[in-house]
Coordinates of C-alpha atoms in Angstrom, one line a residue:
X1 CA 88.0 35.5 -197.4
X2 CA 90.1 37.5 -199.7
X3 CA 90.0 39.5 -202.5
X4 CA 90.3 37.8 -205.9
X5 CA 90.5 38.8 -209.7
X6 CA 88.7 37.6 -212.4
X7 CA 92.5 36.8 -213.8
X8 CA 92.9 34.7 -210.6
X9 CA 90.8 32.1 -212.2
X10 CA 90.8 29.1 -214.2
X11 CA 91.5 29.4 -217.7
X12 CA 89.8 27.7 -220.8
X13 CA 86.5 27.5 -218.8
X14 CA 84.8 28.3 -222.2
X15 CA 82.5 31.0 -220.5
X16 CA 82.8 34.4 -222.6
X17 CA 83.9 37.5 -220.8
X18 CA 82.7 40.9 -221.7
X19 CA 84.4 43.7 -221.0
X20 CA 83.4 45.9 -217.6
X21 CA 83.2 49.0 -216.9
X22 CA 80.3 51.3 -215.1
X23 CA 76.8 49.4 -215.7
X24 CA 77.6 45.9 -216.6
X25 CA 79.2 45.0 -220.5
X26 CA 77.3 46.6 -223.7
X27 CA 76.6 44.5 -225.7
X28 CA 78.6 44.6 -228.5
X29 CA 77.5 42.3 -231.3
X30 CA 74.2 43.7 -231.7
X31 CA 72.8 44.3 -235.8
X32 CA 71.3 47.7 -236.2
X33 CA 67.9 47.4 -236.3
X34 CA 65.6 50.5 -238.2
X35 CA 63.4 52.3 -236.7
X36 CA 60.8 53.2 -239.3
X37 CA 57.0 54.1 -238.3
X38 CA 54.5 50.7 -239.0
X39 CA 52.6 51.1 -242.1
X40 CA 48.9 50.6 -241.9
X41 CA 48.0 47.2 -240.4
X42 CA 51.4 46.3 -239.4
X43 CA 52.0 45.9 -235.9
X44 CA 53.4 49.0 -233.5
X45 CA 56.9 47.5 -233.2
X46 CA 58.7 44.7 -234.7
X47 CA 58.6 40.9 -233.7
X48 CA 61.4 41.1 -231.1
X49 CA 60.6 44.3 -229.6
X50 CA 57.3 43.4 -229.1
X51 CA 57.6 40.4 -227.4
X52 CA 60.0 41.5 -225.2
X53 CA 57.8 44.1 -224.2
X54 CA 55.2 41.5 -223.4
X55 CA 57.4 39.7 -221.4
X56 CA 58.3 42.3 -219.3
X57 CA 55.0 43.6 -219.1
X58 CA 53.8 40.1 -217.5
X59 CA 56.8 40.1 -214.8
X60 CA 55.6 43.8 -213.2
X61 CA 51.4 43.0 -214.4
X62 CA 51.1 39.2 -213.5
X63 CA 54.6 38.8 -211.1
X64 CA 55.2 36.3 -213.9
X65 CA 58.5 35.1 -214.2
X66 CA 60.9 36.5 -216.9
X67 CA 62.2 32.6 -218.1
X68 CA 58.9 31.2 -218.3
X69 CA 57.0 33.9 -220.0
X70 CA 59.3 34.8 -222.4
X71 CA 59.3 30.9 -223.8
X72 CA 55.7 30.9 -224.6
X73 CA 55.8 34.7 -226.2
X74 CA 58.5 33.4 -228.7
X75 CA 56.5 30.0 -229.0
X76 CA 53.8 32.0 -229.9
X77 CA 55.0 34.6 -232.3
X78 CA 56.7 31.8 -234.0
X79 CA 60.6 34.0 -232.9
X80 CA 63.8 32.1 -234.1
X81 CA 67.1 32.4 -234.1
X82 CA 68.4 36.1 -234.4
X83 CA 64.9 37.6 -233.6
X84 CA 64.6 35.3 -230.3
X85 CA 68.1 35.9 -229.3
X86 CA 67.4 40.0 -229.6
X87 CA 64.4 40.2 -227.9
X88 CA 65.5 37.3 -225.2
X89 CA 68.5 40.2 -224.4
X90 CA 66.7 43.3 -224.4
X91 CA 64.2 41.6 -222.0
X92 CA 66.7 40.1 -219.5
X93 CA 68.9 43.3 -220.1
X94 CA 66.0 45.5 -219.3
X95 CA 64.9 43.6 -216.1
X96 CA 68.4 43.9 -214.8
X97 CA 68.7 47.4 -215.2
X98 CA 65.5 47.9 -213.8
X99 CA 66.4 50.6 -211.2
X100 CA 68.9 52.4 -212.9
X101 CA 66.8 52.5 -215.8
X102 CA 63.9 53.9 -213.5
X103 CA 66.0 56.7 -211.9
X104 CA 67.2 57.9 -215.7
X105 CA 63.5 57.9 -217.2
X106 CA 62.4 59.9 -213.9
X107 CA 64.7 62.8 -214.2
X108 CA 64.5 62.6 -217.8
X109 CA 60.3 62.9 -217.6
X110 CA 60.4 64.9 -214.3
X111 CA 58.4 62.8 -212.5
X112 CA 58.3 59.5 -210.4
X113 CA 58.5 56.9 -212.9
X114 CA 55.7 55.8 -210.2
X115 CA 53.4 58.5 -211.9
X116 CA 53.6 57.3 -215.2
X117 CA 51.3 54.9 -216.5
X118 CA 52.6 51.4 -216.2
X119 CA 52.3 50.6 -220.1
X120 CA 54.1 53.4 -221.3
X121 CA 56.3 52.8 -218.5
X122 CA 57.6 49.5 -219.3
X123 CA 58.2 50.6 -223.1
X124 CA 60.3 53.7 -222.1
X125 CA 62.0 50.9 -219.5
X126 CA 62.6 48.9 -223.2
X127 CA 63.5 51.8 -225.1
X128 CA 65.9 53.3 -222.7
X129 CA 68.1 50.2 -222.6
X130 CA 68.3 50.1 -225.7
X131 CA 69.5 53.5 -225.7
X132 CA 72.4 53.1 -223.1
X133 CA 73.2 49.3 -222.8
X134 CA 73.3 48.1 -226.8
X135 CA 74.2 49.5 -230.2
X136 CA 70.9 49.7 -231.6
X137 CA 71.2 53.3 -233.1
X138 CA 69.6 56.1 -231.1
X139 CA 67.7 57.0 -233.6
X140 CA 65.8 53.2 -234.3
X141 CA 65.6 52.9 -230.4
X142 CA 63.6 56.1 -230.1
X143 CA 60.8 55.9 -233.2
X144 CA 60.3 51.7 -232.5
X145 CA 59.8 53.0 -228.2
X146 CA 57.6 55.9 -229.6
X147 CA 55.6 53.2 -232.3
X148 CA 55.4 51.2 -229.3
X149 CA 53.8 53.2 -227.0
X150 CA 51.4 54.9 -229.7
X151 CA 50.0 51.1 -229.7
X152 CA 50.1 50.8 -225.7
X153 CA 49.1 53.4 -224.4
X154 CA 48.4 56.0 -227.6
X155 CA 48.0 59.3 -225.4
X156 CA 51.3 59.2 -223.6
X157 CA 53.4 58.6 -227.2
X158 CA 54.1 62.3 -227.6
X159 CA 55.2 62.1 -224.2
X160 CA 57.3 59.2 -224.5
X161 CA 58.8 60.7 -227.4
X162 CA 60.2 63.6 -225.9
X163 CA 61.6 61.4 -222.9
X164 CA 63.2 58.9 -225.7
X165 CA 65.1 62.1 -227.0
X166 CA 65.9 63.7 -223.8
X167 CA 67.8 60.0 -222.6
X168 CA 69.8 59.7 -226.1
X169 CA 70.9 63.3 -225.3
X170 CA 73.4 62.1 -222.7
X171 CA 75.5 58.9 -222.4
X172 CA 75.2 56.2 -219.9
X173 CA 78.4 57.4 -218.1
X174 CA 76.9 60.5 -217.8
X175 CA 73.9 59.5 -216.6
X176 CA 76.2 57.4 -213.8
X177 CA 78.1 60.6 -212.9
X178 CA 74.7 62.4 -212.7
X179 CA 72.2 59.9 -210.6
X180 CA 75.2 57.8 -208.6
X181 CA 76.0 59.2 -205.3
X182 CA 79.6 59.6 -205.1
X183 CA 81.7 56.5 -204.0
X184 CA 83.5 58.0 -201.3
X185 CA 80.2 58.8 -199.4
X186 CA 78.4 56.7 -200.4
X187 CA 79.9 53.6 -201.2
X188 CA 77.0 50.9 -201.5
X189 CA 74.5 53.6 -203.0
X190 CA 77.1 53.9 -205.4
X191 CA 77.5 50.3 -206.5
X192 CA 73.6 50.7 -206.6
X193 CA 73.1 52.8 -209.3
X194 CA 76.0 51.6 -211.5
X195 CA 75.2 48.1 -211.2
X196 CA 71.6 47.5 -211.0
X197 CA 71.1 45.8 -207.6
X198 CA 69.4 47.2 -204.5
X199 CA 71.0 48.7 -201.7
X200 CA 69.8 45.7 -198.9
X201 CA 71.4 43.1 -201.7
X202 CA 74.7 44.7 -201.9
X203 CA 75.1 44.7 -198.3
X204 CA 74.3 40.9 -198.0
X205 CA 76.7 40.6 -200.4
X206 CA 79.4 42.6 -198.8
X207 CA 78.4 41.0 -195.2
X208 CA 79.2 37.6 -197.2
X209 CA 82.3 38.8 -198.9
X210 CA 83.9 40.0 -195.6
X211 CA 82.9 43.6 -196.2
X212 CA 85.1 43.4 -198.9
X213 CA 83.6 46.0 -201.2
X214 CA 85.6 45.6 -204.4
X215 CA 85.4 41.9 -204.2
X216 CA 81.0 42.7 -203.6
X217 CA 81.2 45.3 -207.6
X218 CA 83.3 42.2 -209.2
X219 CA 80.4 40.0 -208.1
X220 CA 77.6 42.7 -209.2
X221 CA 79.9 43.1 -212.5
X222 CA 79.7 39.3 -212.9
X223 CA 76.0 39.0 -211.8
X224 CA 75.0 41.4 -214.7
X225 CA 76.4 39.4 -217.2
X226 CA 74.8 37.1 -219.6
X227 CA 75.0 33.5 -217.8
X228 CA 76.3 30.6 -220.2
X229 CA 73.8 27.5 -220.1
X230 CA 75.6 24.7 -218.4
X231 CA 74.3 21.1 -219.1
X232 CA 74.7 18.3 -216.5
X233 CA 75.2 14.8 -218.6
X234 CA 73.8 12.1 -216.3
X235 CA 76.0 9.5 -214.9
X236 CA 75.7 6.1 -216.9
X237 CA 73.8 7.5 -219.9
X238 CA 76.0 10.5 -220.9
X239 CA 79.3 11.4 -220.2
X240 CA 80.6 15.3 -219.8
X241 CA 83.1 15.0 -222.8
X242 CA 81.4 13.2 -225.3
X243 CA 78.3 15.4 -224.4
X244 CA 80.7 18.1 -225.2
X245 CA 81.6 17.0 -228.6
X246 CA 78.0 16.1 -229.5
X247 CA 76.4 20.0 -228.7
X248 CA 79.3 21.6 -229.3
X249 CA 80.1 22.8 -225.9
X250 CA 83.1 22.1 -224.1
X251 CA 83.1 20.6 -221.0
X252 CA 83.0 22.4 -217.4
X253 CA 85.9 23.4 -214.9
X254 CA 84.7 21.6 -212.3
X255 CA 81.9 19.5 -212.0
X256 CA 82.5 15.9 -214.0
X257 CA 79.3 16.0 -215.1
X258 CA 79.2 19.9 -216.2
X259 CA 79.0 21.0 -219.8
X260 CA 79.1 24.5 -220.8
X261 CA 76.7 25.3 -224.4
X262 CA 77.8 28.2 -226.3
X263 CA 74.6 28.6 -228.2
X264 CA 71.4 27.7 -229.3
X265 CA 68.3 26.4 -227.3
X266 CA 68.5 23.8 -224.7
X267 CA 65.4 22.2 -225.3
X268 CA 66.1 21.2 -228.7
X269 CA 68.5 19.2 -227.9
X270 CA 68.1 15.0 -228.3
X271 CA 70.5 14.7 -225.2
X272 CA 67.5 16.5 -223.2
X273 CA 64.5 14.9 -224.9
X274 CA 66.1 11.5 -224.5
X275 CA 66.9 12.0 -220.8
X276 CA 70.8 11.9 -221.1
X277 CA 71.3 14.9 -219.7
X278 CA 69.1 17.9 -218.4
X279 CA 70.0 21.9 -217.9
X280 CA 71.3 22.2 -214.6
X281 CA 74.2 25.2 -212.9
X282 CA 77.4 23.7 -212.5
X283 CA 77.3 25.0 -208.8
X284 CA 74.2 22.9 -208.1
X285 CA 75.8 19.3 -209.6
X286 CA 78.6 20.1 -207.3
X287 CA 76.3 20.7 -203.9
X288 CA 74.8 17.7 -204.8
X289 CA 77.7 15.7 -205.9
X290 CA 79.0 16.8 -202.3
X291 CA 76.9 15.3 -200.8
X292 CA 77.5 11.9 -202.5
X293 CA 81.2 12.4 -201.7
X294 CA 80.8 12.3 -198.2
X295 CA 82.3 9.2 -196.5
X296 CA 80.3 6.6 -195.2
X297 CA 80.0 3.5 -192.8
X298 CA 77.1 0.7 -192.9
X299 CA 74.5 1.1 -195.3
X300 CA 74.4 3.1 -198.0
X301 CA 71.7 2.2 -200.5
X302 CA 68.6 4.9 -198.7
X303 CA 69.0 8.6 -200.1
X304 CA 66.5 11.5 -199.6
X305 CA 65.7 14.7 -201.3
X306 CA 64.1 16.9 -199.0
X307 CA 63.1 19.7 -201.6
X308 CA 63.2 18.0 -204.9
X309 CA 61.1 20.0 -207.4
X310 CA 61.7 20.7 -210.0
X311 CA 64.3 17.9 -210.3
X312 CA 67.4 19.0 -211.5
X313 CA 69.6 17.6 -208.5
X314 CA 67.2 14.7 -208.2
X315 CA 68.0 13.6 -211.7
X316 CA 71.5 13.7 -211.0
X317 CA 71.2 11.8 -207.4
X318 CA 68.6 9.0 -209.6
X319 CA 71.2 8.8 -212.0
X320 CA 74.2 7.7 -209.3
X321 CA 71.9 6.3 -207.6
X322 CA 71.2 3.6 -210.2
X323 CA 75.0 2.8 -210.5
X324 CA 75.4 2.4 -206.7
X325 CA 72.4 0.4 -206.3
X326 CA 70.7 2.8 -204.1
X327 CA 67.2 4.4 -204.1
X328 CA 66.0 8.2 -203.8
X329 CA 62.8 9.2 -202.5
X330 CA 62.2 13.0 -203.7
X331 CA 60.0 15.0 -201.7
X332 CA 58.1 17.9 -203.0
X333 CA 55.1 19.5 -201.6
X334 CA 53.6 21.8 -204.9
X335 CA 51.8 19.2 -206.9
X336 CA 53.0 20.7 -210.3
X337 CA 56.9 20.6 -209.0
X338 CA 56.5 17.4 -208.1
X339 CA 55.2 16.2 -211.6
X340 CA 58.3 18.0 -212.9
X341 CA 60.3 15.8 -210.6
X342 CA 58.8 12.6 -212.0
X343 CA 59.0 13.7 -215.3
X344 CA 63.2 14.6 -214.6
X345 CA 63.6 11.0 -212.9
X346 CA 62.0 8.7 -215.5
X347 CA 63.3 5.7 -215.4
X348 CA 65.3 6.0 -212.4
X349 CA 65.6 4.5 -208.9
X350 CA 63.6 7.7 -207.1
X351 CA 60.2 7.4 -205.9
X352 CA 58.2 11.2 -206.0
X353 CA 56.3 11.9 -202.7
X354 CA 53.9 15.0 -203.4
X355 CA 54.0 16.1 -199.0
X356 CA 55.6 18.6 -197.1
X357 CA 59.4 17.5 -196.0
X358 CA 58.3 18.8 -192.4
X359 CA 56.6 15.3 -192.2
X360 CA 59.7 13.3 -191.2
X361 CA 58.4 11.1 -188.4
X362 CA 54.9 11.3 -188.6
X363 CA 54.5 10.0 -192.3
X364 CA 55.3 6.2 -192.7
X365 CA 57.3 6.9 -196.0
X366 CA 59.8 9.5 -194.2
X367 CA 60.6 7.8 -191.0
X368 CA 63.0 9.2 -188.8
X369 CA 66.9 7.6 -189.0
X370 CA 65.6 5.9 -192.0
X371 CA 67.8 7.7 -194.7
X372 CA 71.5 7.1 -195.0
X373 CA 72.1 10.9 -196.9
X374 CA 69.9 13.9 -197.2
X375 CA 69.9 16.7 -199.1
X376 CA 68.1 19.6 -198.3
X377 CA 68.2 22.1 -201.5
X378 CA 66.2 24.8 -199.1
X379 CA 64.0 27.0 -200.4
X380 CA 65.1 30.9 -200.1
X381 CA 65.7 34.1 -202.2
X382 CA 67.5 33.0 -204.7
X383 CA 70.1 35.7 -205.0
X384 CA 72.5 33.6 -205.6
X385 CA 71.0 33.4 -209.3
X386 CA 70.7 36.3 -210.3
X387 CA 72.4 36.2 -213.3
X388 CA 69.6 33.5 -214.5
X389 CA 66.2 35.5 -213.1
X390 CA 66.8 39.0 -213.5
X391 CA 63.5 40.4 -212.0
X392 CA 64.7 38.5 -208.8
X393 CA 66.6 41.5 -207.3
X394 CA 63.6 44.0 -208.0
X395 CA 61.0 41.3 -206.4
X396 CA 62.9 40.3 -203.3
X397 CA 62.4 42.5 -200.5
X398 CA 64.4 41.6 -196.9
X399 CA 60.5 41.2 -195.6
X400 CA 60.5 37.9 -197.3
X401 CA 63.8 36.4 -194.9
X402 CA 61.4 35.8 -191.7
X403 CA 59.2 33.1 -193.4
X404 CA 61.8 31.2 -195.6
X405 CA 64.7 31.4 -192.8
X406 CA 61.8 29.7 -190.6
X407 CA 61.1 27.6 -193.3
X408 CA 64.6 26.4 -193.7
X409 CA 65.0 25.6 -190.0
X410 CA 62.3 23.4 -189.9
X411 CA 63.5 21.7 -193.0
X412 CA 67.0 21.2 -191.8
X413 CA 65.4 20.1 -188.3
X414 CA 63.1 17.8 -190.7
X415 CA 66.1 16.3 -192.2
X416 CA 68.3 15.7 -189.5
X417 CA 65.7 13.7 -187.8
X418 CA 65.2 11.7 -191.4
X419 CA 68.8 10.3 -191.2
X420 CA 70.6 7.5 -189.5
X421 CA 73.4 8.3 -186.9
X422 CA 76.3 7.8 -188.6
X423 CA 74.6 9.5 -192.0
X424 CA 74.9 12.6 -193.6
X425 CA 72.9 15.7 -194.4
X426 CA 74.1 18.3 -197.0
X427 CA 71.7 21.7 -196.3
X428 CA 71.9 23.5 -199.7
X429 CA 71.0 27.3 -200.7
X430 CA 71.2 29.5 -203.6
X431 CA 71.8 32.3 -201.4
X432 CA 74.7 33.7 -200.2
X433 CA 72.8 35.7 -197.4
X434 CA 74.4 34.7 -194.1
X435 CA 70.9 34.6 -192.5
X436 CA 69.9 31.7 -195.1
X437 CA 73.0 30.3 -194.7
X438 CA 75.4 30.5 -191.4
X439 CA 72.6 31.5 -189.0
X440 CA 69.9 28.8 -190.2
X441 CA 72.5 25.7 -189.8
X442 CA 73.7 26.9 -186.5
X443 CA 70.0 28.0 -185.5
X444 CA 68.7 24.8 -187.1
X445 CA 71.4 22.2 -185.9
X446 CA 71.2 23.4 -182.5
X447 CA 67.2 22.8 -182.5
X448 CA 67.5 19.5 -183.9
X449 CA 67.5 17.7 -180.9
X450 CA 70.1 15.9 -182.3
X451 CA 74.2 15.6 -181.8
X452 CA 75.9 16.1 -185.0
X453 CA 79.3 17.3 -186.4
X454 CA 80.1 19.8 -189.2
X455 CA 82.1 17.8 -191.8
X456 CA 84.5 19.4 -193.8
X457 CA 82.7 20.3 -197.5
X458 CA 85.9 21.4 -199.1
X459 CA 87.7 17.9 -199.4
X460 CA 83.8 17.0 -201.2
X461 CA 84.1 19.0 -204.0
X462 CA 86.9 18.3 -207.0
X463 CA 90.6 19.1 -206.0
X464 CA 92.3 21.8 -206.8
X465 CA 88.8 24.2 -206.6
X466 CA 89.9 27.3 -205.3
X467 CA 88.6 30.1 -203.6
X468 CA 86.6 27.4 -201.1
X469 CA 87.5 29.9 -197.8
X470 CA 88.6 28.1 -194.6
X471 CA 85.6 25.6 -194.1
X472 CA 83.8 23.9 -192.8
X473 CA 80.7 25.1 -195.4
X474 CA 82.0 26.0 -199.0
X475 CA 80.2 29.1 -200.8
X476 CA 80.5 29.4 -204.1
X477 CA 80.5 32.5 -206.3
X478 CA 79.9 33.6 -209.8
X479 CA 83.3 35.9 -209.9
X480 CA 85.2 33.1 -208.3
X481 CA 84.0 29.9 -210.1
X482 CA 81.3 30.8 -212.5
X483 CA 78.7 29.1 -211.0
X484 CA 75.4 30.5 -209.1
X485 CA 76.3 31.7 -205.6
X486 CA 75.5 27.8 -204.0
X487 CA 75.7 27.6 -200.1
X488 CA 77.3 23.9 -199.0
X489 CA 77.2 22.7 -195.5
X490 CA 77.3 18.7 -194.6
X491 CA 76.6 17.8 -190.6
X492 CA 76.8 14.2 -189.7
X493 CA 74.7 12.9 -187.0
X494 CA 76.4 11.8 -184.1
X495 CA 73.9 10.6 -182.1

């Protein structure tokens, strides 16, 4: 594929750019916050501070997940408005910086940020973003990181206070020029340091790319930003441009059904409570629109989600469904996803089967040829949303490809067994890692046991998309369309 610049595409696509540069976009907007020492029986740090810090304590203490934690902490310190919005960026912020903030706070203590005590850790994590990725004052950042820690983890506050003031003492460029092995010999440890991804991720990325390495930093730059929640308004109950007008969003670039929301919180909206939309990337409405798209002969009223939970493309297919007079029968083997799935489908023509998708064949609701399309929404890494679950690129490790690439072969095996001949399946990743991707529908396909033919995805999704490579599979990009890096390949079955 070649090389394209964030000029290159669409205008008006109501997502806010930030500027770039090394790192990934301070943030410029922020309100100086002080940085007083808590009187008696006040707490250590304020409101937003400390609940970030909880959140990110949870992700490295409980593996909890940044999205979901972070929810119930403002829930339950009763955070609104300018407070949640604060402490929702310094958490996300943090997470993504994770590794260059680790190799800053190490030289800057002189020792393994290993060997310090994970409390006191994950505060000096806080306060050094603060420090070199917002306009929070340096003095402010410092005395609410050393308040903080003198409540965490009281013995190590002196200690975090000379740390605090040894980090303010030299910019973030600085630090870059410092830590960052030079480009020229080191290319990908390079990208590394100066934007926030591991080594092994960058190199998927480039492997993806075409070893295109400039093309791979305006994907890290674009990964590191702030993702826009996009809304998906559900065919025959919302439509994309009055949704627009009623949440004060404008509608998407691509998908018909895609709305982008410049503010506020999701949930509180009454086109989500009343089931006439739901939060979804404009990337996955389009996979799954795809597969709708697909031409078709004979029967067309049997559709199959392979890997529903937790319902976001299921909604979508329920929705068209009931307009084309089909049925979907959603699949999903954790008992809690697949409540979420029947919670996202009320009311619609999908029927929730709590199994394993493997089943095709040997249970008498997933019989083989019985399905007419198929989607297969695989489970895998997930770096393909990044921008959305920042502790994502610390957790991964390329240990955890075996088991999900095996995972995704039987899945895709699963599903081509589960359609008619003549029918489609679309196999689905948020992944741009060629192993999840290229190698598992070859590998998969060819295991099948069945014939089938790689259809062309391009002429599925809206015309005029571009960037969409040579075919037959589509992968999308956040740099190049502003969606989550989706993986889209549709096989028909032949035989």
């Amino acid at each position: 594929m070649t090389s394209e610049h964030h000029a290159d595409r669409p205008h008006n696509t109501g997502r806010p750019r930030r500027p770039g540069g090394p790192g990934y976009g301070r943030t410029q907007d922020r309100d100086a916050r002080t940085g007083r020492a808590p009187r008696a029986g006040r707490p250590a740090s304020d409101p937003a501070r400390q609940a970030a810090y909880e959140a990110i304590a949870a992700v490295h203490r409980d593996d909890a997940y940044a999205n979901l934690v972070l929810s119930e902490i403002l829930r339950g310190m009763g955070l609104h408005g300018r407070d949640a919005a604060f402490a929702t960026e310094l958490t996300y912020g943090t997470l993504r910086a994770l590794g260059t903030l680790d190799l800053i706070i190490g030289d800057a203590a002189g020792r393994e940020v290993s060997r310090i005590d994970p409390p006191a850790r994950d505060a000096l994590r806080l306060g050094a973003y603060q420090l070199l990725f917002t306009r929070v004052p340096a003095h402010a950042a410092v005395n609410q990181t050393v308040d903080l820690v003198r409540a965490v983890a009281p013995a190590a506050h002196g200690f975090a206070n000379a740390v605090m003031r040894s980090i303010s003492e030299t910019s973030l460029d600085d630090w870059l020029t410092k830590l960052a092995p030079a480009y020229e010999q080191d290319p990908v440890g390079n990208l590394a340091v100066v934007h926030n991804h591991p080594e092994w991720v960058i190199r998927a990325f480039s492997e993806a790319l075409g070893g295109d390495l400039e093309d791979t930093a305006r994907l890290l730059i674009e990964d590191n930003q702030a993702p826009v929640v996009h809304l998906c308004a559900r065919p025959g109950r919302s439509d994309a441009i009055e949704l627009a007008d009623e949440v004060g969003g404008v509608p998407g670039a691509f998908s018909p059904y895609a709305v982008y929301l410049n503010g506020g919180s999701p949930a509180e909206l009454g086109a989500i409570r009343n089931g006439r939309a739901h939060v979804q990337d404009e990337g996955s409405q389009l996979v799954a629109a795809a597969l709708l798209a697909a031409p078709l002969e004979g029967r067309d009223d049997r559709w199959l989600d392979l890997c529903a939970g937790p319902g976001g493309k299921a909604g979508l297919l329920g929705a068209i469904a009931a307009e084309r007079g089909a049925r979907v029968t959603a699949v999903e083997v954790a008992e809690h996803r697949a409540r979420l799935v029947d919670q996202a489908t009320a009311g619609m023509p999908v029927t929730v089967l709590p199994t394993d998708g493997r089943t095709v064949g040997r249970d008498p609701d997933l019989p083989e040829e019985g399905f007419d399309r198929v989607l297969v929404d695989a489970p895998c890494t997930g770096l393909g949303s990044l921008r959305r679950r920042p502790e994502s690129r610390w957790r991964r490790k390329p240990t955890d490809l075996p088991p999900l690439t095996k995972l995704q072969r039987e899945l895709l095996v699963a599903a081509l067994r589960a359609v008619r001949p003549g029918g489609v399946v679309a196999y689905v990743t948020c992944s741009p890692h060629m192993v999840e991707t290229q190698v598992t529908v070859t590998e998969g396909s060819r295991r099948s046991g069945v014939e089938v033919d790689f259809v062309d995805a391009r002429p599925l999704l809206p015309a005029g998309m571009p960037h969409l490579g040579s075919g037959p599979t589509v992968q999308l990009w956040p740099h190049r369309h502003g969606t989550d890096a989706m993986f889209l390949a549709v096989l028909r079955r032949t035989s």
